PDB file of C-alpha atoms in Angstrom:
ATOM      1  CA  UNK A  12       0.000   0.000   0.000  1.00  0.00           C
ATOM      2  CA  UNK A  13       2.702   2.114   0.529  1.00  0.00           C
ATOM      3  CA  UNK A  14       4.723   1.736  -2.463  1.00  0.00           C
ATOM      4  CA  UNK A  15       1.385   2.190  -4.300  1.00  0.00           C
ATOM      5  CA  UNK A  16       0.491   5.045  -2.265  1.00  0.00           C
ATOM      6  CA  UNK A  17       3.931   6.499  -3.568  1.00  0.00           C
ATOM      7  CA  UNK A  18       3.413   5.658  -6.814  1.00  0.00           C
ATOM      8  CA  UNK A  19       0.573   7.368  -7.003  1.00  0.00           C
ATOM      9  CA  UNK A  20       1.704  10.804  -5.599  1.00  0.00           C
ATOM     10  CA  UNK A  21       4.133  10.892  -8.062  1.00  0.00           C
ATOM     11  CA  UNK A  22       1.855  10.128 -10.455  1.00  0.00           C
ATOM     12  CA  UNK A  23      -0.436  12.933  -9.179  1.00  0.00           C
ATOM     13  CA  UNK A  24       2.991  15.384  -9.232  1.00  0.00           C
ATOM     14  CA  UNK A  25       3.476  14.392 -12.947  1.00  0.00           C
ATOM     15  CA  UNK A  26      -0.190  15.719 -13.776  1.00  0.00           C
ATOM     16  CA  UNK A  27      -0.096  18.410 -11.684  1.00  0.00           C
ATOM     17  CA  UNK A  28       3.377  20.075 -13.660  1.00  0.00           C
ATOM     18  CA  UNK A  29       1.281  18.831 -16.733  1.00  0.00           C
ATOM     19  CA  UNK A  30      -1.762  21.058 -15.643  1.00  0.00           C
ATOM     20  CA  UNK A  31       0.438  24.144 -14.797  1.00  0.00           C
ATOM     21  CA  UNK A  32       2.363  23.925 -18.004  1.00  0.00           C
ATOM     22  CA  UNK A  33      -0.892  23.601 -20.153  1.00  0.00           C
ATOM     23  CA  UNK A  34      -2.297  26.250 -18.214  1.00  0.00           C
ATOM     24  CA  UNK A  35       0.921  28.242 -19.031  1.00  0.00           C
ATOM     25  CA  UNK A  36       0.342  27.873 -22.969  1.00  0.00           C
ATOM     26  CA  UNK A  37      -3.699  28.516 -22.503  1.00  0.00           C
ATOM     27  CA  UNK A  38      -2.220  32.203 -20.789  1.00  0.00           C
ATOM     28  CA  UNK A  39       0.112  32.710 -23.564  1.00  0.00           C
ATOM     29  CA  UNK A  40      -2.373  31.657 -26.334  1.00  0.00           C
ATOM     30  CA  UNK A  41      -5.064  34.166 -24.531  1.00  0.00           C
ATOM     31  CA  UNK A  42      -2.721  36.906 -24.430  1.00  0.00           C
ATOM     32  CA  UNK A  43      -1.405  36.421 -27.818  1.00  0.00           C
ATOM     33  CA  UNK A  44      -4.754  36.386 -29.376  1.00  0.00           C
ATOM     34  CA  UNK A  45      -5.940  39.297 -27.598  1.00  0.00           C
ATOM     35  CA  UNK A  46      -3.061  41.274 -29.204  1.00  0.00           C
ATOM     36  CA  UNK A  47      -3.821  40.123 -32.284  1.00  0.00           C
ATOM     37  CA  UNK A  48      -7.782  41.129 -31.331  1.00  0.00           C
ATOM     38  CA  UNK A  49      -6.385  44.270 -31.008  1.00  0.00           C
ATOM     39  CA  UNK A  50      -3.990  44.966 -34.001  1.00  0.00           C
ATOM     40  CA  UNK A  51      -7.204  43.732 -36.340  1.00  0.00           C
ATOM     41  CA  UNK A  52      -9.542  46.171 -34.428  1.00  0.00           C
ATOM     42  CA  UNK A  53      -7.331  48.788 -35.278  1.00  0.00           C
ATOM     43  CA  UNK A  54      -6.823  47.761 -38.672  1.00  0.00           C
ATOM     44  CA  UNK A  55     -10.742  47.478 -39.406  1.00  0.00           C
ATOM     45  CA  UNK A  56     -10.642  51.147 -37.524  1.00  0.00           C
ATOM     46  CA  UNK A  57      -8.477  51.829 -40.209  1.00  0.00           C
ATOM     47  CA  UNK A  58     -10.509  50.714 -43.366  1.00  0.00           C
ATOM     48  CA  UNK A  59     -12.032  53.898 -43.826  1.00  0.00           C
ATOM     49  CA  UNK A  60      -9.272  56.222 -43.429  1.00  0.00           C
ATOM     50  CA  UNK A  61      -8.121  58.360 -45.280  1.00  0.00           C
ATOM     51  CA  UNK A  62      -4.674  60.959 -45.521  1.00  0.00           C
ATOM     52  CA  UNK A  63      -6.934  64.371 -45.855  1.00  0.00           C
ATOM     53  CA  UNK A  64      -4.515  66.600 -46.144  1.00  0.00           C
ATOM     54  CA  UNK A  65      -3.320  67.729 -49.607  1.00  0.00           C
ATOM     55  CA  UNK A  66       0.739  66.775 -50.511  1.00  0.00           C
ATOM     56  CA  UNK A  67       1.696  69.252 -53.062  1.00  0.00           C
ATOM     57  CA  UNK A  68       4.892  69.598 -55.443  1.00  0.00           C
ATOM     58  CA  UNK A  69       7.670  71.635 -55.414  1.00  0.00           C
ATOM     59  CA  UNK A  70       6.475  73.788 -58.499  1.00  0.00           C
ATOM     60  CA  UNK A  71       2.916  74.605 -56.663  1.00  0.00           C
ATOM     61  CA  UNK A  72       4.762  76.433 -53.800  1.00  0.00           C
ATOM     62  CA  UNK A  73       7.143  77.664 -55.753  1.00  0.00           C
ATOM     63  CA  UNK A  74       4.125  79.704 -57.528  1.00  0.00           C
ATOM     64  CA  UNK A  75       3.426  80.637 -54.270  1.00  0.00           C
ATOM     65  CA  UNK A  76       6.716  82.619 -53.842  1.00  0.00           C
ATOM     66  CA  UNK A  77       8.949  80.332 -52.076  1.00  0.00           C
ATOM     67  CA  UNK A  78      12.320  79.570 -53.680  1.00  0.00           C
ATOM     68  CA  UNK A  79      13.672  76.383 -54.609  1.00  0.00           C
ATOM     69  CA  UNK A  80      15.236  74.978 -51.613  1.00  0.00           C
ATOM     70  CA  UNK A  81      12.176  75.877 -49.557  1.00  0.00           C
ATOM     71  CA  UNK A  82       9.688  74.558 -52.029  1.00  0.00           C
ATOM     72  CA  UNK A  83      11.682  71.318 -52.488  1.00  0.00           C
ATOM     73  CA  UNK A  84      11.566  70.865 -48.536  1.00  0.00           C
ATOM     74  CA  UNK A  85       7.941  71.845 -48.475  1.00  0.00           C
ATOM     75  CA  UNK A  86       7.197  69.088 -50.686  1.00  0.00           C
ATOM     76  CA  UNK A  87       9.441  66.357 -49.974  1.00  0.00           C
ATOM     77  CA  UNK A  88       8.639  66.683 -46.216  1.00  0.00           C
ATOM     78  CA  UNK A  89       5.194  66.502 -46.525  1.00  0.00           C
ATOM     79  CA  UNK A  90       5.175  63.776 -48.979  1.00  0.00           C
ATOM     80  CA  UNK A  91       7.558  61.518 -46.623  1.00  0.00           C
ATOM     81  CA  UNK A  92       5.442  61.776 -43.894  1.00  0.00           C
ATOM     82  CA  UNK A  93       2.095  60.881 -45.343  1.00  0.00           C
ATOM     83  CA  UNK A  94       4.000  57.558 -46.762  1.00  0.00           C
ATOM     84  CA  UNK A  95       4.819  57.195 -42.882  1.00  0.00           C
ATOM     85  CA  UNK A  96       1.403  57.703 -42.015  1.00  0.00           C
ATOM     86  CA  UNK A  97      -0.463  55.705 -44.026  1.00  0.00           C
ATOM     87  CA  UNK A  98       1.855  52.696 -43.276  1.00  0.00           C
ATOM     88  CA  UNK A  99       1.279  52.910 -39.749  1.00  0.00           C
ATOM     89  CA  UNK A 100      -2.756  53.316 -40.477  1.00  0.00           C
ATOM     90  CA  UNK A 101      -2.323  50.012 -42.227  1.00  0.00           C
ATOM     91  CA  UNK A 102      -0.059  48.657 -38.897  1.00  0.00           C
ATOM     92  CA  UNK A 103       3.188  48.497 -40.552  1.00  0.00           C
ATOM     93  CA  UNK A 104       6.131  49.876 -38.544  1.00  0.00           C
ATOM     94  CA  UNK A 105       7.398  52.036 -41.603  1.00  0.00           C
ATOM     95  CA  UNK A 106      11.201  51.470 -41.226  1.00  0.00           C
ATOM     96  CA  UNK A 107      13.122  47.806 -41.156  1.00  0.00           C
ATOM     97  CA  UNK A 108      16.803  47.800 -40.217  1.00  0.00           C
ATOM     98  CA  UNK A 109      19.256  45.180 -40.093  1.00  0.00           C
ATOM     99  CA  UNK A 110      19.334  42.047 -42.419  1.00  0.00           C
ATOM    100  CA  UNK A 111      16.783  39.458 -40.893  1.00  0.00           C
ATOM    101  CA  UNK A 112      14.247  42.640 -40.275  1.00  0.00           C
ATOM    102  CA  UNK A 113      14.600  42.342 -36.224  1.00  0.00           C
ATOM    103  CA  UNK A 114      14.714  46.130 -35.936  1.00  0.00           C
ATOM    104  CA  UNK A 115      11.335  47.559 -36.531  1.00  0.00           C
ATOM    105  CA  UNK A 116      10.623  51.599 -36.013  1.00  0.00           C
ATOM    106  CA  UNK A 117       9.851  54.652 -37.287  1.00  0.00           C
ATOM    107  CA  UNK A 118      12.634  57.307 -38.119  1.00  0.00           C
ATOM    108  CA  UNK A 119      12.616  60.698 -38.943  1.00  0.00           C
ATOM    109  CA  UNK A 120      15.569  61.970 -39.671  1.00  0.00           C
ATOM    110  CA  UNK A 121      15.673  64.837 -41.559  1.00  0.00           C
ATOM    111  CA  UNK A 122      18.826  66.099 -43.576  1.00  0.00           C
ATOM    112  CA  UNK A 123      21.454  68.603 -41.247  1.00  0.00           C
ATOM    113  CA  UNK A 124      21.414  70.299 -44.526  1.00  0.00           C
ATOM    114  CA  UNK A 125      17.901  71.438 -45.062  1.00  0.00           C
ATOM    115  CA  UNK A 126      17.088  75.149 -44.648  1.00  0.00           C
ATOM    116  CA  UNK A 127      15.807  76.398 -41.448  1.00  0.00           C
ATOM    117  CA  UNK A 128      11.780  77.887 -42.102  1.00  0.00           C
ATOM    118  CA  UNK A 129      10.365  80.932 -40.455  1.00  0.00           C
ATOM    119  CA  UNK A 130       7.600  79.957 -38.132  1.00  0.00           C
ATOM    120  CA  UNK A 131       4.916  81.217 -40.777  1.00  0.00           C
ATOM    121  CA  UNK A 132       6.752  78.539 -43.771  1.00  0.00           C
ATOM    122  CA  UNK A 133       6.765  76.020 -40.830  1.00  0.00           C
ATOM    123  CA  UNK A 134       2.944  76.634 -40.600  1.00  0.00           C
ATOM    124  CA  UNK A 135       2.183  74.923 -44.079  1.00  0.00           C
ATOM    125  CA  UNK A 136       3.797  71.943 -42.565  1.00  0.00           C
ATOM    126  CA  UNK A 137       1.495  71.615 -39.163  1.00  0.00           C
ATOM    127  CA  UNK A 138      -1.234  69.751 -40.794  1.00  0.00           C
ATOM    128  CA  UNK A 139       0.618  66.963 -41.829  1.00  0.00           C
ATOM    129  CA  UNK A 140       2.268  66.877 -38.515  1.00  0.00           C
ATOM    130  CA  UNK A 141      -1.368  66.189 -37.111  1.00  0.00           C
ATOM    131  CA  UNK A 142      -1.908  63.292 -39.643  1.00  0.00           C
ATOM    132  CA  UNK A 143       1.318  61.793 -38.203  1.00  0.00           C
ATOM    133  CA  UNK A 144       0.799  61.650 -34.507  1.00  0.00           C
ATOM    134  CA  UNK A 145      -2.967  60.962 -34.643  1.00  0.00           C
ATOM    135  CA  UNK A 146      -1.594  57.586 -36.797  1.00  0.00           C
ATOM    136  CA  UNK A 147       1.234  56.983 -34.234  1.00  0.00           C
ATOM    137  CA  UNK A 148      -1.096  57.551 -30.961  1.00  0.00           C
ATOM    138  CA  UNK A 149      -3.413  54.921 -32.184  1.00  0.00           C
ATOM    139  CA  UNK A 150      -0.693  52.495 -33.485  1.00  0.00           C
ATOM    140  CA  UNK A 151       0.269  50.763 -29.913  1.00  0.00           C
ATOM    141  CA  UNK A 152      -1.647  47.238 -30.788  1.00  0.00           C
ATOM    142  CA  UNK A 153       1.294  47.450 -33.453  1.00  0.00           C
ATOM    143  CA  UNK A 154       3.985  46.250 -30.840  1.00  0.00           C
ATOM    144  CA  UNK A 155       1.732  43.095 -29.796  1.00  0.00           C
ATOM    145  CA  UNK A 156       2.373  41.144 -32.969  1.00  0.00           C
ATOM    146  CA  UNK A 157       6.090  41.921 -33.721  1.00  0.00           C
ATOM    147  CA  UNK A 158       8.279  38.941 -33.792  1.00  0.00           C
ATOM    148  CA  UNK A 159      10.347  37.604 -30.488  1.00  0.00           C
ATOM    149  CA  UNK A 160      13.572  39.137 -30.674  1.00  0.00           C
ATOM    150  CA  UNK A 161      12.572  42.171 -32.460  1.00  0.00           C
ATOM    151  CA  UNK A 162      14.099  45.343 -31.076  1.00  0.00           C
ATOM    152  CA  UNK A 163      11.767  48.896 -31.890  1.00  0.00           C
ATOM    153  CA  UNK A 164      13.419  52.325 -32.051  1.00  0.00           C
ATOM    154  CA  UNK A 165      11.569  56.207 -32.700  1.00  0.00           C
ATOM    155  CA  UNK A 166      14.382  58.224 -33.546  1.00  0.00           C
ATOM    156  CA  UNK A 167      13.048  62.272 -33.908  1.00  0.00           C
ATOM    157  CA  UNK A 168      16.516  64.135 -35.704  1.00  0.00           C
ATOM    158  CA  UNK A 169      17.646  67.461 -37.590  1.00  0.00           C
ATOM    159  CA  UNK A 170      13.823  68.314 -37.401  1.00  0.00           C
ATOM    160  CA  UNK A 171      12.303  71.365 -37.119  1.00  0.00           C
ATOM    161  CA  UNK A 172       8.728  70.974 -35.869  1.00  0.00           C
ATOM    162  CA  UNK A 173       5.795  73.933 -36.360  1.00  0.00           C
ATOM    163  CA  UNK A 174       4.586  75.110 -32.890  1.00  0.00           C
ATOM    164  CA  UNK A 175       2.666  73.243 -30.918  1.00  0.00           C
ATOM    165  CA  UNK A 176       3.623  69.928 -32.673  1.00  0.00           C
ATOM    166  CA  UNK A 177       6.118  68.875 -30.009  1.00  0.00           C
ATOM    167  CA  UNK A 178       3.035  68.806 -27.712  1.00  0.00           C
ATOM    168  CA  UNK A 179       1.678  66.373 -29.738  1.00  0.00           C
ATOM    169  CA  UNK A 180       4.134  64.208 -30.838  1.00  0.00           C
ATOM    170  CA  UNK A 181       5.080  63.746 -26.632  1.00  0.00           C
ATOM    171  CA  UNK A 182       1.446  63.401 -26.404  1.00  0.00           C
ATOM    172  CA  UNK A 183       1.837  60.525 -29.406  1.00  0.00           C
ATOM    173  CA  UNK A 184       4.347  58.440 -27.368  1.00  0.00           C
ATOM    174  CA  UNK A 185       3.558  58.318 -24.205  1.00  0.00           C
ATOM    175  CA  UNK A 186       3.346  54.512 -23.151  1.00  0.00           C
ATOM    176  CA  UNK A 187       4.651  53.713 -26.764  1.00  0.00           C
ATOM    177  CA  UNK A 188       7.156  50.567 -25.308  1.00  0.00           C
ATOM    178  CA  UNK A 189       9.962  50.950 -28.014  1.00  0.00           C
ATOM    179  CA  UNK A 190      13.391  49.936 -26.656  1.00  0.00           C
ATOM    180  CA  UNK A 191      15.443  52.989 -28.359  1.00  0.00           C
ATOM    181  CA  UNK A 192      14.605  56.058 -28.669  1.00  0.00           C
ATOM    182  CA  UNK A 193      16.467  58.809 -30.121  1.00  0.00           C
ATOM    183  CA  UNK A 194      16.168  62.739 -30.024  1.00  0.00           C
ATOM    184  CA  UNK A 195      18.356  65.303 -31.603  1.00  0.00           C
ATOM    185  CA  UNK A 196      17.221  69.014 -32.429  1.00  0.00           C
ATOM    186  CA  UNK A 197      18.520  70.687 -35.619  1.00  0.00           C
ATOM    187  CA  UNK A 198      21.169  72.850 -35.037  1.00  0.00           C
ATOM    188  CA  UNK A 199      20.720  76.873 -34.882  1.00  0.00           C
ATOM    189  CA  UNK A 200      16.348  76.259 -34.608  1.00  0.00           C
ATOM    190  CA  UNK A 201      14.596  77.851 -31.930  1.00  0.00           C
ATOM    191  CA  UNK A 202      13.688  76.498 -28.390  1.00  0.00           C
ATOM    192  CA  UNK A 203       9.854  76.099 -29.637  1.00  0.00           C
ATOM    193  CA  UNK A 204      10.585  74.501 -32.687  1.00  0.00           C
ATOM    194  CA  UNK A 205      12.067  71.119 -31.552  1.00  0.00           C
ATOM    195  CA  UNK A 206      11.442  68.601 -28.455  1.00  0.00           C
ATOM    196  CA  UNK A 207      11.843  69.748 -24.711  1.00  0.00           C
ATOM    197  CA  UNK A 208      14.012  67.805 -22.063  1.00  0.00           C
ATOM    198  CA  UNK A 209      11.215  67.863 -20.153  1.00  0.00           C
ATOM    199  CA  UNK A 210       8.880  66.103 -22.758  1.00  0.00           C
ATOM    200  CA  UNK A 211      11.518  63.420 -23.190  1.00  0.00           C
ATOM    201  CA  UNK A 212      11.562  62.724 -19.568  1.00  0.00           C
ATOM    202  CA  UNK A 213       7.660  62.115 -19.548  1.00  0.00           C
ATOM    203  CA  UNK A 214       8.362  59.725 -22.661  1.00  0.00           C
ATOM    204  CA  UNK A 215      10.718  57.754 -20.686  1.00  0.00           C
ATOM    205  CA  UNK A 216       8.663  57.801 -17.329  1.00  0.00           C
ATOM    206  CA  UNK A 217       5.821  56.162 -19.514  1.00  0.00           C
ATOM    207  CA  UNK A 218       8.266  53.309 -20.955  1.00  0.00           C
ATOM    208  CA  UNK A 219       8.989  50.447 -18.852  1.00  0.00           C
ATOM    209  CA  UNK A 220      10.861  48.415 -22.223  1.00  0.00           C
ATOM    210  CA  UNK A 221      12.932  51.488 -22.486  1.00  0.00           C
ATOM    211  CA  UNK A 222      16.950  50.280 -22.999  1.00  0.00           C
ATOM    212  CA  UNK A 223      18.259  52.719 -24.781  1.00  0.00           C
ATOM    213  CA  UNK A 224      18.020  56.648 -24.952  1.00  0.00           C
ATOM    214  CA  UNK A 225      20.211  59.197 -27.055  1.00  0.00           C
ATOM    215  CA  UNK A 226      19.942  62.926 -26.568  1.00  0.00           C
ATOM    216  CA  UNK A 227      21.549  65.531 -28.695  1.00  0.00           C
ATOM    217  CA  UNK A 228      21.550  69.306 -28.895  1.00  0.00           C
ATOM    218  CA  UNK A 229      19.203  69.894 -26.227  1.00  0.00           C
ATOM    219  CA  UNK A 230      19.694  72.374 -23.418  1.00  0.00           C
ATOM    220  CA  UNK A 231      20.528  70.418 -20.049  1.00  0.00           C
ATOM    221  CA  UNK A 232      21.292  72.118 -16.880  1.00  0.00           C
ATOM    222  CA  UNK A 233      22.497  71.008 -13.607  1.00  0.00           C
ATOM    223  CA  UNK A 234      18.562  69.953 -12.303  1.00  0.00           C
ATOM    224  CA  UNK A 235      17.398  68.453 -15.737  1.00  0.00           C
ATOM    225  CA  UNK A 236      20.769  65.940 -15.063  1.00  0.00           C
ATOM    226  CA  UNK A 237      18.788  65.313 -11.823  1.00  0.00           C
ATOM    227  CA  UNK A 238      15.784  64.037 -13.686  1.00  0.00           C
ATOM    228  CA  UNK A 239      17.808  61.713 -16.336  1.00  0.00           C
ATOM    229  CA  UNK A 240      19.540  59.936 -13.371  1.00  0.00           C
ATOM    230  CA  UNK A 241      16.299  59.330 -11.755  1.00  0.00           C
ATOM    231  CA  UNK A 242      14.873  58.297 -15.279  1.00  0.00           C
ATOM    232  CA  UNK A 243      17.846  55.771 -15.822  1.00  0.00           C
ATOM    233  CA  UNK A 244      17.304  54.626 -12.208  1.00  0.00           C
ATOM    234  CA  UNK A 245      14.227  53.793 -12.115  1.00  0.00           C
ATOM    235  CA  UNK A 246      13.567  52.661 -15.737  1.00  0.00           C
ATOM    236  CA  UNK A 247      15.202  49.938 -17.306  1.00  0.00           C
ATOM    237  CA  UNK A 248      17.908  52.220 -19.451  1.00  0.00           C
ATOM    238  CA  UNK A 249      21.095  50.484 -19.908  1.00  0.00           C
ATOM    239  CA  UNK A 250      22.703  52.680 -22.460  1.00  0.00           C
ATOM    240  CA  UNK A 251      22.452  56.857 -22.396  1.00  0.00           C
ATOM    241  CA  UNK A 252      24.008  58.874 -25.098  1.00  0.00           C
ATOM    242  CA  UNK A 253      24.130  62.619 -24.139  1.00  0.00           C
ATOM    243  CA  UNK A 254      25.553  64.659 -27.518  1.00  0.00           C
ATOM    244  CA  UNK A 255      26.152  68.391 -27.604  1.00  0.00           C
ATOM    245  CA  UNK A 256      24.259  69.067 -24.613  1.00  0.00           C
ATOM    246  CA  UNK A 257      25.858  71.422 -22.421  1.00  0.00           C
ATOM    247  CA  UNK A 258      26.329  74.858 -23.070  1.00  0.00           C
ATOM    248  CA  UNK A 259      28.945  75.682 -20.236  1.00  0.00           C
ATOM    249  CA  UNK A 260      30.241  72.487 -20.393  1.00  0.00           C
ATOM    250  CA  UNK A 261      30.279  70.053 -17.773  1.00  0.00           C
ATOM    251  CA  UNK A 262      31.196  70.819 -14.365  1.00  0.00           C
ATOM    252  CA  UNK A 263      31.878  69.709 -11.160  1.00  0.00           C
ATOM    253  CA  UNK A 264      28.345  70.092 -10.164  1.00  0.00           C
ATOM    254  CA  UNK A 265      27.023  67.780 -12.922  1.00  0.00           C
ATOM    255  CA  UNK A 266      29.924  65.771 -12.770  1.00  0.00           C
ATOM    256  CA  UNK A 267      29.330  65.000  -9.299  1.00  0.00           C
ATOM    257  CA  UNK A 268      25.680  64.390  -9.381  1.00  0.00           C
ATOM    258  CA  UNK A 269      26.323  61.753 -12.214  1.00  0.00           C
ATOM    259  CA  UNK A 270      28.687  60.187  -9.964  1.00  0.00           C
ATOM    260  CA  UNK A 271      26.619  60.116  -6.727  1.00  0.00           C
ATOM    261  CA  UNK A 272      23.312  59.328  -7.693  1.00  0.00           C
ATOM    262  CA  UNK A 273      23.286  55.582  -8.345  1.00  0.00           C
ATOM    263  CA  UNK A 274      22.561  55.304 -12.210  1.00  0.00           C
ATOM    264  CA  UNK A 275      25.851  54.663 -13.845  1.00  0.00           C
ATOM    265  CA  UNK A 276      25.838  51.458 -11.762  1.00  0.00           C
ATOM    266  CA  UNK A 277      22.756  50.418 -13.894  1.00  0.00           C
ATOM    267  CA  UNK A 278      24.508  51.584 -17.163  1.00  0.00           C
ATOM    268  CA  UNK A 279      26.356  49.089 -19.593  1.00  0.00           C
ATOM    269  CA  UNK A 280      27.314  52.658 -21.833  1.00  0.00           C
ATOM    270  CA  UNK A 281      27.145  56.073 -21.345  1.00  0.00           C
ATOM    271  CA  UNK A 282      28.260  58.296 -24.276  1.00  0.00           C
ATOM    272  CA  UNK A 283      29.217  62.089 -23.506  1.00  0.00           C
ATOM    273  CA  UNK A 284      30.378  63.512 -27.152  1.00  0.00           C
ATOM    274  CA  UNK A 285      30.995  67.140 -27.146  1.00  0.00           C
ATOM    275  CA  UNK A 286      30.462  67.630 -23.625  1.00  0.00           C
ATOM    276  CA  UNK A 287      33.236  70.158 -22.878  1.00  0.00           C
ATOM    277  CA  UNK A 288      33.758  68.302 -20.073  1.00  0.00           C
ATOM    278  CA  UNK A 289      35.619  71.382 -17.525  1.00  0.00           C
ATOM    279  CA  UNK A 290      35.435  69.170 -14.129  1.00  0.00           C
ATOM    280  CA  UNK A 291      38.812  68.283 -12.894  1.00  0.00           C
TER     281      UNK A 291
END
């Protein structure tokens, strides 16, 4: 009876790391097809959509008085982001790096080269703004059905955005989970015109699969370095890349409150180019 009585409990063991792997795959299964529930709600949202605003060529605005260079921009800008619209409206991450396609994203980056608009030039390009972060707000089901493995990036640089479109690209990716993003403003723009420190940092609060975050040619002063160090640790940021980001260079104050804080013991890189680095 004993033996048997043995037998039997491991018998009962065997069926009962049966049940809890079964029951593992049933909670997978569920949560996999409830992502891909969502993706295909927001693709049927998506049937009936359509990019309203008008792309024009370079010869229309240059019968508007704009010269070449300007009227080239005009165009080309607005023409590259409705192609980056309507692929996310149709749940396609628009840009593919790498040879097997494991790095999925969407990047902007504009030429260093292209002219710098006055606000009222910049205006003509607010509308197509709109179109893009009304198509990346709704595109989070997106991330549910990428492959295992594959890494996501936003990278925002050399752009000069119209006012009030910072607002809503921040607005855009909040609780977007890519694992790199990347921010630089365009050189020699004003303040208004490109993303805040402060909008980054509410980006990266949101974003638990943050890993890695580049910043370049934004204004950071001795309390914003307070807020990246408390980003970094309490997120899950293993590499920070600050570029061009100090106007005074960096001192002993920001020196030291890198050093004290905590996060570099979190960090596997931390990149400091053009940092003017005056701290002995």
């Amino acid at each position: 009876l004993t033996q048997k009585l043995d037998a039997m409990m491991q018998m009962m063991s065997r069926m009962e790391e049966r049940c809890c792997r079964l029951e593992a795959k049933y909670n997978s299964l569920e949560n996999s097809l409830g992502r891909q529930f969502e993706y295909n709600n927001m693709i049927g949202k998506n049937q009936s959509w359509k990019y309203s605003t008008p792309v024009h060529p370079a010869e229309y605005w240059e019968t508007k008085g704009y010269d070449d260079d300007v009227a080239e921009y005009l165009s080309e800008s607005s023409d590259f982001l409705k192609r980056m619209t309507e692929k996310m409206r149709c749940g396609e991450f628009p840009d593919e790096y790498s040879i097997d396609g494991n790095e999925k994203g969407i990047d902007l980056d504009w030429q260093e080269s292209d002219p710098i608009l006055d606000p009222a030039v910049m205006d003509k390009m607010r509308p197509h703004w709109r179109e893009f972060a009304d198509a990346l707000k709704q595109f989070t089901p997106a991330f549910g059905v990428l492959p295992d493995g594959c890494e996501s990036f936003f990278n925002l640089m050399d752009v000069q955005l119209p006012g009030n479109v910072a607002w809503r690209l921040r607005d855009a990716l909040m609780n977007k989970p890519f694992q790199t993003l990347r921010f630089v403003n365009k050189t020699g723009i004003r303040n208004n015109e490109g993303i805040s420190l402060d909008s980054i940092m509410d980006i990266v609060k949101s974003n638990k699969h943050l890993r890695k975050l580049f910043i370049g040619n934004i204004l950071i002063g001795s309390d914003d370095i307070a807020k990246i160090c408390s980003a970094v640790c309490h997120g899950s940021i293993v590499e920070l890349d600050i570029q061009n980001c100090f106007d005074n260079g960096l001192g002993d104050e920001m020196v030291t409150s890198l050093l004290r804080n905590g996060c570099l013991t979190k960090l596997e890189s931390l990149g400091l180019d053009s940092a003017r680095i005056t701290s002995s």
